[in-house]
Amino acid sequence: MSSCFNGGISISLFGESHGKGIGVVLDNLPSGEVIDLEKIGAFMARRAPKKDGTSTTRNEKDIPEILSGLYEGRTTGTPLAAVIFNTDQHSGDYGNISHIARPAHADYTGFLRYNGANDPRGGGHFSGRITAPLCFAGAVCAQILKHRGITTGAHIQSIKDVADERFDPVNVTAEQLEQVKSRHFPTLSETAEEKMREVINAARMDLNSVGGIVECAVVGFPAGIGSPMMDGLENVISQLVFAIPAVKGIEFGNGFDCADIFGSDNNDDFTVRDGKIVTKTNNHGGILGGISSGMPIIFRAAFKPTPSISRPQNSVDFKDMTDRELIIKGRHDPCVVPRAVPCVEAALNIALVSALLKNPRI
Amino acid sequence: MSSCFNGGISISLFGESHGKGIGVVLDNLPSGEVIDLEKIGAFMARRAPKKDGTSTTRNEKDIPEILSGLYEGRTTGTPLAAVIFNTDQHSGDYGNISHIARPAHADYTGFLRYNGANDPRGGGHFSGRITAPLCFAGAVCAQILKHRGITTGAHIQSIKDVADERFDPVNVTAEQLEQVKSRHFPTLSETAEEKMREVINAARMDLNSVGGIVECAVVGFPAGIGSPMMDGLENVISQLVFAIPAVKGIEFGNGFDCADIFGSDNNDDFTVRDGKIVTKTNNHGGILGGISSGMPIIFRAAFKPTPSISRPQNSVDFKDMTDRELIIKGRHDPCVVPRAVPCVEAALNIALVSALLKNPRI
Amino acid sequence: MSSCFNGGISISLFGESHGKGIGVVLDNLPSGEVIDLEKIGAFMARRAPKKDGTSTTRNEKDIPEILSGLYEGRTTGTPLAAVIFNTDQHSGDYGNISHIARPAHADYTGFLRYNGANDPRGGGHFSGRITAPLCFAGAVCAQILKHRGITTGAHIQSIKDVADERFDPVNVTAEQLEQVKSRHFPTLSETAEEKMREVINAARMDLNSVGGIVECAVVGFPAGIGSPMMDGLENVISQLVFAIPAVKGIEFGNGFDCADIFGSDNNDDFTVRDGKIVTKTNNHGGILGGISSGMPIIFRAAFKPTPSISRPQNSVDFKDMTDRELIIKGRHDPCVVPRAVPCVEAALNIALVSALLKNPRI
Amino acid sequence: MSSCFNGGISISLFGESHGKGIGVVLDNLPSGEVIDLEKIGAFMARRAPKKDGTSTTRNEKDIPEILSGLYEGRTTGTPLAAVIFNTDQHSGDYGNISHIARPAHADYTGFLRYNGANDPRGGGHFSGRITAPLCFAGAVCAQILKHRGITTGAHIQSIKDVADERFDPVNVTAEQLEQVKSRHFPTLSETAEEKMREVINAARMDLNSVGGIVECAVVGFPAGIGSPMMDGLENVISQLVFAIPAVKGIEFGNGFDCADIFGSDNNDDFTVRDGKIVTKTNNHGGILGGISSGMPIIFRAAFKPTPSISRPQNSVDFKDMTDRELIIKGRHDPCVVPRAVPCVEAALNIALVSALLKNPRI
């Protein structure tokens, strides 16, 4: 299934960039959960295009209309469905390129996969727009987690070669996560923000684009949730994070760096602190054997530069198999990373609620 | 489900390190596929402990007994089950540590997850031994792929700070993949092998361990297979690769490096070569929008250093909540990476057969 | 998941009787299938309330709005979503009974299942209204089947003690199925229709209700589709048919009657006719070992009488645990069977498309 | 997947009638459940061939060997695998009929489904023998249910035209269920047993076979478990019961009879008894809206006569497409119903444990 996730909860995403509407159905949510629609709006606003030059100038209000699953402000436990009606498409912008594969986009692979029947306008179902209902689902899950004292949050770890500070993997707090989420441009360091904005603006002026890394943390997640082998927390989080277009890598804890240090330095010693078992360091990123250890969960996802750049590019017309020069028109993000931050959180939140619901206590 | 994968095929793994047997059931395999048991043995031998100081001295013959699903040398299409009976356990080695959490192991998280009822001997179901039936499943899938002209292969990309050459992401060939798979210590460069062996042996002598990176490639996989969003090739490959204990990160194509270059450098131009659409470079790693592009699929997985080291470590007894010093006895791999190479291939092979079977042609 | 089906295609249903809207997402449909919206409308009209006294006088136009998954009249292959906005609810009718369990309804069990948070108005997600998006999904699948020469159809086998003729299990034709589907009151025999209408009207006048049996047939389904054990055609059809409220039983072929005859009478002899293997009789109902035999698929589903009757009934208030007399107001079907006929077809159509897509040919 | 069930627990069945072994893997069982192996043996003995003329004379000891998932007598929570090695096959008996379709068997449909690669000996994976590991899984689940005060049991409701008494759907007790399960030939009435034995023996002497109906009941199952639509108790129980070869129909509560009575007679009035909400009658069979009501769960499954009869039958050779007379040799049950009783319970037990685990309480 392309756009279904079936774990402790089910998510079914739908929609195309230039279709009538996009949305999501969430099945098997716990019942009776109070859902604050303003907080959902705030979550989704973090994904909306910024008015500061770092993203597209498209006007995506993206206000979800909830059709079912909420009654008197609480989840019913039966399927929760939300729709966002598309309103600001300029389909004309795409008319001339429908058979010329935009490099690093899914035009060509999608054409093959669906035998040419998929909606090519704006990438169709491959569009980054489908992360809007993903964020809606993630915003609902964020509240379910919050009711249980669990906070998730992410920041821009890097844009091109400009790095932010990192979360302290042992001592990161819910307050820090809330604080960085409240920032318009979510970095831990204000200096990093400034430099990152410069890099993005420079890329935009140069008709180019840049990528970056998002770092995500979870505080308050109980120990003992998850499973070994195929259904561990890393498995499910990564399965969901790769649903976000432009993600090319994911790493947990110290990630790829673990490959370059000795076991004696990588192993996190256990100790008892305040009557609770903790590790002194957190290279493992809060997950051992697919199961939460009670330490903060930490991971990072790498995003490629926005594929849509306004420079001439070399490509092919995949219908007549000829080489073509391609000029992409339209309004594009010079960097998707700032808007991707809540998307990563959303994928994570879905994975965590799913894992909680899969923990068998009968 | 901890140890089930349900895609185009189903995999159900079972077993504990010191239990009676470990094994796997594969459901929904295509019928009539000729399976060469010698090739399966060869695949599994690549995972078996080396006799060269780089791995444990345990004697794991790991010859799978096939109970069903093969008839006259071909898959029946009904479930294929295989069992490996455990024979060389030294359970006594583990007796004294069953409640002292081995750092970077799942002893503590597994204890919580299963309320203390899981088998603690040798890690139980969390043991790396369960990758033996994973390799069996992957070896079966390798042959199904081979029948369709698809070759997968992996090599040791790095051990600690010693790097091997990388696969050429555009021009890697099936022959190169077969060649590296035939090597006892699978590197592309013999110099790299030599230095890696030194690093591993030094770690072993020093009662320490090291990690590394495995790089994997696929040649001959048809374009147009996979799906957007949650069921793309990256999603499924990563879900399965994280089933291998000790994996902390995965990246496709140029991976995390994509975050540090401009879009104009990252985008892979399309062109027509020999009547076929290809990309001139392959930063995308053969997957766009979750769907294969026809270019080689390339990814890397990071492995942490073996958690079991013979040095004294600080830990806690999670039953009585006291700090304890821990000495791990037993025979352990100073580095799991050489033996992990076929495991990564196995996870990949399962993902690819699953994706082929999910491509709807009716 | 309450309202998801995950087979060769995925279906995610949502909505509550008195919520904003009801609908469905279909994932993994084959791409490029021409979908005729008029035929979908005609299919759904068969489920709409009749204006002839046999059903509720509620005005359920139930015109689905397609939000995604169709492009230029063909399926894109990416998720197809449709919504029906609710317009004609009289929620006031239900106000006084929200804690008094309507007998044979799910008010009490739903209250327990969702800890009192589910939407009680009109049965909420338990309402028969959710069969409208089920019919939409089934109508889409009907066309996908039709493109492959497969026709499904159902008729009212009985209403209370009035029986219609049965399909000839060997010789039923696509034409007969189309013919019965075109009837406003779908029986094979016009005499049966007349008597059934009398029974329904008598029940209505008597503030009572009646049930009945729907018989369904499939012509043109290829032999060799399905699977043994848990994923056979009977398993999946029955799983889906029981999604229709009020179904209490299902039987395939000669069904329960098989329990009362000798093996020599029940076994269907094979023979070759027109170069094709057929059976001379069709007690097996077109399915052997979960797999289609090429003979017509035949099954019947039993529907209980509409639970909502206007007579006083004895019940309890499940909040204060007291016995109460209950008078159900509102407009109800004296018999759901005529409107259930397309619902049964819809469940069947989904099962058949799913089975076709699960048949591995790679 | 042919032989996987994926609900709150996962079941993966494998094996062929004449292969090396048959078995099952259960994933996601609750951990720490004490499992009494003698009780498992007793459960499986109920399925073993009787020595009284009512079943095959094959010697199927069917002692399962547990390979994983049990540690110190309790479930570990990680996958539980069991194997039964095949020992008493007379493969020669089947040699001459491998391409002549046995009527009412899956020889022809299985041949098509698997392109001729499936194991034809004794029906291969389509054999009734695969219900042995199903019974093992069901016997494990029976104990998990019992730990929670839940008892399931079944009896032979009818053999051909000889009917047993029925369970009292309101007042059936755990003691009655245990009592009937302890009987060698499980009927409620001893007179019925005698007559049924006569019918079966007469059929056997006449080289014929007979079918029958199994009735099943559940006592002590908590109210509020299950889900509406696709994942209700009826949906899941029926999906699993149809995994048993020879089942042609299933009905819940008063089942098909509900189609022939008025709503006022079918509706079960609620009342408060001993401080608990109950229904005065139990036509609904303990399930409303897919969710348990707290009343006994009641259902019946119809079994066709054993397809294998020793009389000459007309059939075809599906390889050369010619009409053929067929004489089936071998030792066959003249009636599968007595041995099917525990199989129905097993399917039910799996469904119930699955439903309990799916009830989200987080």
mmCIF file of C-alpha atoms in Angstrom, chain D residues 5-219:
data_model
loop_
_atom_site.group_PDB
_atom_site.id
_atom_site.type_symbol
_atom_site.label_atom_id
_atom_site.label_comp_id
_atom_site.label_asym_id
_atom_site.label_seq_id
_atom_site.Cartn_x
_atom_site.Cartn_y
_atom_site.Cartn_z
ATOM 1 C CA PHE D 5 -3.040 -14.380 10.385
ATOM 2 C CA ASN D 6 -2.053 -10.911 11.544
ATOM 3 C CA GLY D 7 -4.218 -9.515 14.266
ATOM 4 C CA GLY D 8 -3.424 -8.835 17.890
ATOM 5 C CA ILE D 9 -1.231 -11.909 17.565
ATOM 6 C CA SER D 10 0.362 -13.309 14.432
ATOM 7 C CA ILE D 11 0.103 -16.918 13.377
ATOM 8 C CA SER D 12 2.215 -18.381 10.598
ATOM 9 C CA LEU D 13 1.331 -21.964 9.717
ATOM 10 C CA PHE D 14 3.462 -24.195 7.532
ATOM 11 C CA GLY D 15 3.786 -27.716 6.295
ATOM 12 C CA GLU D 16 2.589 -30.255 3.818
ATOM 13 C CA SER D 17 0.860 -33.547 4.406
ATOM 14 C CA HIS D 18 3.832 -35.608 3.261
ATOM 15 C CA GLY D 19 6.658 -33.166 3.866
ATOM 16 C CA LYS D 20 9.205 -33.321 6.641
ATOM 17 C CA GLY D 21 7.196 -31.446 9.188
ATOM 18 C CA ILE D 22 4.319 -29.127 9.899
ATOM 19 C CA GLY D 23 4.136 -26.388 12.459
ATOM 20 C CA VAL D 24 3.367 -22.876 13.478
ATOM 21 C CA VAL D 25 4.928 -19.686 14.787
ATOM 22 C CA LEU D 26 2.938 -17.485 17.168
ATOM 23 C CA ASP D 27 4.160 -13.932 17.483
ATOM 24 C CA ASN D 28 3.170 -11.225 19.960
ATOM 25 C CA LEU D 29 1.792 -13.544 22.622
ATOM 26 C CA PRO D 30 1.584 -11.919 26.027
ATOM 27 C CA SER D 31 4.662 -12.754 28.076
ATOM 28 C CA GLY D 32 4.751 -14.667 31.334
ATOM 29 C CA GLU D 33 1.774 -16.890 30.575
ATOM 30 C CA VAL D 34 2.144 -20.285 32.226
ATOM 31 C CA ILE D 35 1.664 -22.971 29.574
ATOM 32 C CA ASP D 36 0.807 -26.486 30.641
ATOM 33 C CA LEU D 37 2.148 -28.872 28.021
ATOM 34 C CA GLU D 38 -0.073 -31.720 29.170
ATOM 35 C CA LYS D 39 -3.136 -29.632 28.499
ATOM 36 C CA ILE D 40 -1.793 -28.871 25.058
ATOM 37 C CA GLY D 41 -1.330 -32.569 24.488
ATOM 38 C CA ALA D 42 -4.881 -33.214 25.643
ATOM 39 C CA PHE D 43 -6.211 -30.547 23.303
ATOM 40 C CA MET D 44 -4.355 -32.026 20.367
ATOM 41 C CA ALA D 45 -5.409 -35.561 21.258
ATOM 42 C CA ARG D 46 -9.004 -34.474 20.681
ATOM 43 C CA ARG D 47 -8.063 -33.825 17.059
ATOM 44 C CA ALA D 48 -6.106 -37.068 16.630
ATOM 45 C CA PRO D 49 -7.747 -39.905 14.722
ATOM 46 C CA LYS D 50 -10.171 -41.885 16.855
ATOM 47 C CA LYS D 51 -9.721 -45.631 17.195
ATOM 48 C CA ASP D 52 -13.440 -46.235 16.998
ATOM 49 C CA GLY D 53 -14.179 -46.427 13.308
ATOM 50 C CA THR D 54 -15.229 -42.821 12.925
ATOM 51 C CA SER D 55 -11.926 -41.659 11.519
ATOM 52 C CA THR D 56 -8.858 -42.613 9.536
ATOM 53 C CA THR D 57 -6.651 -45.437 10.760
ATOM 54 C CA ARG D 58 -3.551 -43.383 10.074
ATOM 55 C CA ASN D 59 -1.314 -43.167 13.095
ATOM 56 C CA GLU D 60 -0.890 -39.445 13.693
ATOM 57 C CA LYS D 61 0.784 -38.994 17.041
ATOM 58 C CA ASP D 62 1.286 -35.341 16.336
ATOM 59 C CA ILE D 63 3.391 -34.466 19.336
ATOM 60 C CA PRO D 64 4.560 -30.900 18.867
ATOM 61 C CA GLU D 65 8.151 -30.029 19.629
ATOM 62 C CA ILE D 66 8.447 -26.514 20.968
ATOM 63 C CA LEU D 67 11.520 -24.762 19.608
ATOM 64 C CA SER D 68 11.247 -21.313 21.096
ATOM 65 C CA GLY D 69 9.067 -18.914 23.017
ATOM 66 C CA LEU D 70 8.746 -20.913 26.232
ATOM 67 C CA TYR D 71 11.202 -20.459 29.083
ATOM 68 C CA GLU D 72 10.791 -22.087 32.445
ATOM 69 C CA GLY D 73 7.228 -23.017 31.563
ATOM 70 C CA ARG D 74 6.070 -19.541 30.633
ATOM 71 C CA THR D 75 5.716 -17.634 27.385
ATOM 72 C CA THR D 76 8.686 -15.373 26.770
ATOM 73 C CA GLY D 77 6.635 -12.940 24.705
ATOM 74 C CA THR D 78 8.962 -13.536 21.770
ATOM 75 C CA PRO D 79 7.876 -15.892 18.979
ATOM 76 C CA LEU D 80 6.693 -19.324 20.041
ATOM 77 C CA ALA D 81 7.427 -21.982 17.422
ATOM 78 C CA ALA D 82 6.350 -25.610 17.367
ATOM 79 C CA VAL D 83 7.029 -28.384 14.883
ATOM 80 C CA ILE D 84 5.406 -31.742 14.332
ATOM 81 C CA PHE D 85 7.569 -34.064 12.325
ATOM 82 C CA ASN D 86 5.677 -36.191 9.840
ATOM 83 C CA THR D 87 6.273 -39.882 10.313
ATOM 84 C CA ASP D 88 3.417 -42.017 9.006
ATOM 85 C CA GLN D 89 2.914 -41.075 5.382
ATOM 86 C CA HIS D 90 2.131 -43.642 2.738
ATOM 87 C CA SER D 91 3.024 -41.445 -0.186
ATOM 88 C CA GLY D 92 2.656 -44.334 -2.561
ATOM 89 C CA ASP D 93 -1.070 -44.259 -2.027
ATOM 90 C CA TYR D 94 -1.263 -40.989 -3.872
ATOM 91 C CA GLY D 95 1.105 -41.660 -6.728
ATOM 92 C CA ASN D 96 -1.437 -42.513 -9.349
ATOM 93 C CA ILE D 97 -3.804 -39.647 -8.802
ATOM 94 C CA SER D 98 -1.581 -36.690 -8.787
ATOM 95 C CA HIS D 99 -3.033 -35.207 -11.959
ATOM 96 C CA ILE D 100 -6.548 -36.480 -11.608
ATOM 97 C CA ALA D 101 -8.514 -33.934 -9.642
ATOM 98 C CA ARG D 102 -10.191 -35.480 -6.634
ATOM 99 C CA PRO D 103 -13.705 -34.012 -6.546
ATOM 100 C CA ALA D 104 -14.308 -31.470 -3.760
ATOM 101 C CA HIS D 105 -10.554 -31.349 -3.110
ATOM 102 C CA ALA D 106 -8.155 -28.551 -4.020
ATOM 103 C CA ASP D 107 -5.993 -30.621 -6.362
ATOM 104 C CA TYR D 108 -7.093 -28.762 -9.469
ATOM 105 C CA THR D 109 -7.370 -25.289 -7.963
ATOM 106 C CA GLY D 110 -4.047 -25.711 -6.156
ATOM 107 C CA PHE D 111 -2.413 -26.856 -9.382
ATOM 108 C CA LEU D 112 -3.607 -23.693 -11.111
ATOM 109 C CA ARG D 113 -2.751 -21.397 -8.235
ATOM 110 C CA TYR D 114 0.808 -22.629 -7.961
ATOM 111 C CA ASN D 115 1.409 -23.375 -11.629
ATOM 112 C CA GLY D 116 1.842 -27.041 -10.926
ATOM 113 C CA ALA D 117 4.650 -26.580 -8.419
ATOM 114 C CA ASN D 118 2.755 -27.342 -5.236
ATOM 115 C CA ASP D 119 3.282 -30.607 -3.412
ATOM 116 C CA PRO D 120 0.471 -32.902 -4.580
ATOM 117 C CA ARG D 121 1.049 -35.690 -2.088
ATOM 118 C CA GLY D 122 -1.895 -36.017 0.236
ATOM 119 C CA GLY D 123 -3.125 -32.574 -0.668
ATOM 120 C CA GLY D 124 0.136 -30.929 0.355
ATOM 121 C CA HIS D 125 -0.506 -27.726 2.239
ATOM 122 C CA PHE D 126 -4.247 -28.141 1.571
ATOM 123 C CA SER D 127 -4.319 -31.223 3.765
ATOM 124 C CA GLY D 128 -6.431 -31.367 6.879
ATOM 125 C CA ARG D 129 -3.200 -32.243 8.639
ATOM 126 C CA ILE D 130 -2.314 -28.553 8.798
ATOM 127 C CA THR D 131 -5.079 -28.218 11.354
ATOM 128 C CA ALA D 132 -2.741 -29.974 13.801
ATOM 129 C CA PRO D 133 -0.516 -26.903 14.244
ATOM 130 C CA LEU D 134 -3.670 -24.776 14.156
ATOM 131 C CA CYS D 135 -4.837 -26.800 17.143
ATOM 132 C CA PHE D 136 -1.501 -26.299 18.830
ATOM 133 C CA ALA D 137 -1.868 -22.538 18.435
ATOM 134 C CA GLY D 138 -5.436 -22.750 19.652
ATOM 135 C CA ALA D 139 -4.422 -24.831 22.660
ATOM 136 C CA VAL D 140 -1.871 -22.201 23.691
ATOM 137 C CA CYS D 141 -4.500 -19.497 23.302
ATOM 138 C CA ALA D 142 -7.010 -21.556 25.307
ATOM 139 C CA GLN D 143 -4.699 -21.325 28.292
ATOM 140 C CA ILE D 144 -4.190 -17.597 27.875
ATOM 141 C CA LEU D 145 -7.964 -17.214 27.832
ATOM 142 C CA LYS D 146 -8.386 -19.522 30.822
ATOM 143 C CA HIS D 147 -5.991 -17.370 32.868
ATOM 144 C CA ARG D 148 -8.549 -14.602 32.378
ATOM 145 C CA GLY D 149 -11.586 -16.702 33.250
ATOM 146 C CA ILE D 150 -12.618 -17.299 29.662
ATOM 147 C CA THR D 151 -13.735 -20.767 28.557
ATOM 148 C CA THR D 152 -14.456 -21.895 25.022
ATOM 149 C CA GLY D 153 -15.935 -25.195 23.965
ATOM 150 C CA ALA D 154 -17.666 -26.883 21.096
ATOM 151 C CA HIS D 155 -19.778 -29.909 20.399
ATOM 152 C CA ILE D 156 -21.109 -31.782 17.418
ATOM 153 C CA GLN D 157 -24.408 -30.078 16.680
ATOM 154 C CA SER D 158 -25.335 -32.521 13.964
ATOM 155 C CA ILE D 159 -24.055 -35.310 11.758
ATOM 156 C CA LYS D 160 -26.148 -35.507 8.626
ATOM 157 C CA ASP D 161 -29.744 -35.485 9.862
ATOM 158 C CA VAL D 162 -28.979 -36.471 13.455
ATOM 159 C CA ALA D 163 -29.061 -33.456 15.736
ATOM 160 C CA ASP D 164 -27.595 -33.019 19.196
ATOM 161 C CA GLU D 165 -29.141 -30.672 21.741
ATOM 162 C CA ARG D 166 -27.985 -27.100 21.515
ATOM 163 C CA PHE D 167 -26.113 -25.000 24.031
ATOM 164 C CA ASP D 168 -28.470 -22.822 26.043
ATOM 165 C CA PRO D 169 -27.334 -19.476 24.630
ATOM 166 C CA VAL D 170 -28.154 -17.611 27.837
ATOM 167 C CA ASN D 171 -27.194 -20.053 30.557
ATOM 168 C CA VAL D 172 -24.397 -22.178 29.140
ATOM 169 C CA THR D 173 -21.643 -22.545 31.737
ATOM 170 C CA ALA D 174 -17.911 -23.094 31.751
ATOM 171 C CA GLU D 175 -18.546 -26.423 33.470
ATOM 172 C CA GLN D 176 -20.740 -27.618 30.604
ATOM 173 C CA LEU D 177 -18.081 -26.611 28.121
ATOM 174 C CA GLU D 178 -15.381 -28.428 30.033
ATOM 175 C CA GLN D 179 -17.617 -31.446 30.364
ATOM 176 C CA VAL D 180 -18.367 -31.765 26.668
ATOM 177 C CA LYS D 181 -14.703 -31.243 25.820
ATOM 178 C CA SER D 182 -13.810 -34.199 28.038
ATOM 179 C CA ARG D 183 -16.007 -36.533 26.012
ATOM 180 C CA HIS D 184 -14.370 -38.774 23.454
ATOM 181 C CA PHE D 185 -17.202 -38.044 21.047
ATOM 182 C CA PRO D 186 -18.266 -34.540 21.995
ATOM 183 C CA THR D 187 -22.046 -34.325 22.048
ATOM 184 C CA LEU D 188 -24.299 -32.950 24.756
ATOM 185 C CA SER D 189 -26.684 -35.877 24.476
ATOM 186 C CA GLU D 190 -25.501 -39.473 24.699
ATOM 187 C CA THR D 191 -28.394 -40.599 22.549
ATOM 188 C CA ALA D 192 -27.248 -38.273 19.821
ATOM 189 C CA GLU D 193 -23.764 -39.730 20.043
ATOM 190 C CA GLU D 194 -25.055 -43.218 19.523
ATOM 191 C CA LYS D 195 -27.119 -42.299 16.481
ATOM 192 C CA MET D 196 -24.329 -40.221 15.011
ATOM 193 C CA ARG D 197 -21.889 -43.086 15.328
ATOM 194 C CA GLU D 198 -24.370 -45.271 13.494
ATOM 195 C CA VAL D 199 -24.674 -42.772 10.668
ATOM 196 C CA ILE D 200 -20.903 -42.442 10.360
ATOM 197 C CA ASN D 201 -20.329 -46.193 10.434
ATOM 198 C CA ALA D 202 -23.045 -46.777 7.890
ATOM 199 C CA ALA D 203 -21.437 -44.237 5.595
ATOM 200 C CA ARG D 204 -18.054 -45.882 6.066
ATOM 201 C CA MET D 205 -19.445 -49.339 5.269
ATOM 202 C CA ASP D 206 -21.099 -47.830 2.210
ATOM 203 C CA LEU D 207 -17.782 -46.299 1.033
ATOM 204 C CA ASN D 208 -19.374 -42.932 1.555
ATOM 205 C CA SER D 209 -18.977 -39.972 3.915
ATOM 206 C CA VAL D 210 -21.090 -37.504 5.859
ATOM 207 C CA GLY D 211 -20.782 -33.948 7.123
ATOM 208 C CA GLY D 212 -22.252 -32.048 10.008
ATOM 209 C CA ILE D 213 -22.369 -28.921 12.087
ATOM 210 C CA VAL D 214 -20.171 -27.846 15.009
ATOM 211 C CA GLU D 215 -21.570 -25.462 17.592
ATOM 212 C CA CYS D 216 -19.201 -23.382 19.673
ATOM 213 C CA ALA D 217 -19.685 -21.279 22.785
ATOM 214 C CA VAL D 218 -17.635 -18.861 24.863
ATOM 215 C CA VAL D 219 -18.273 -18.122 28.514
#
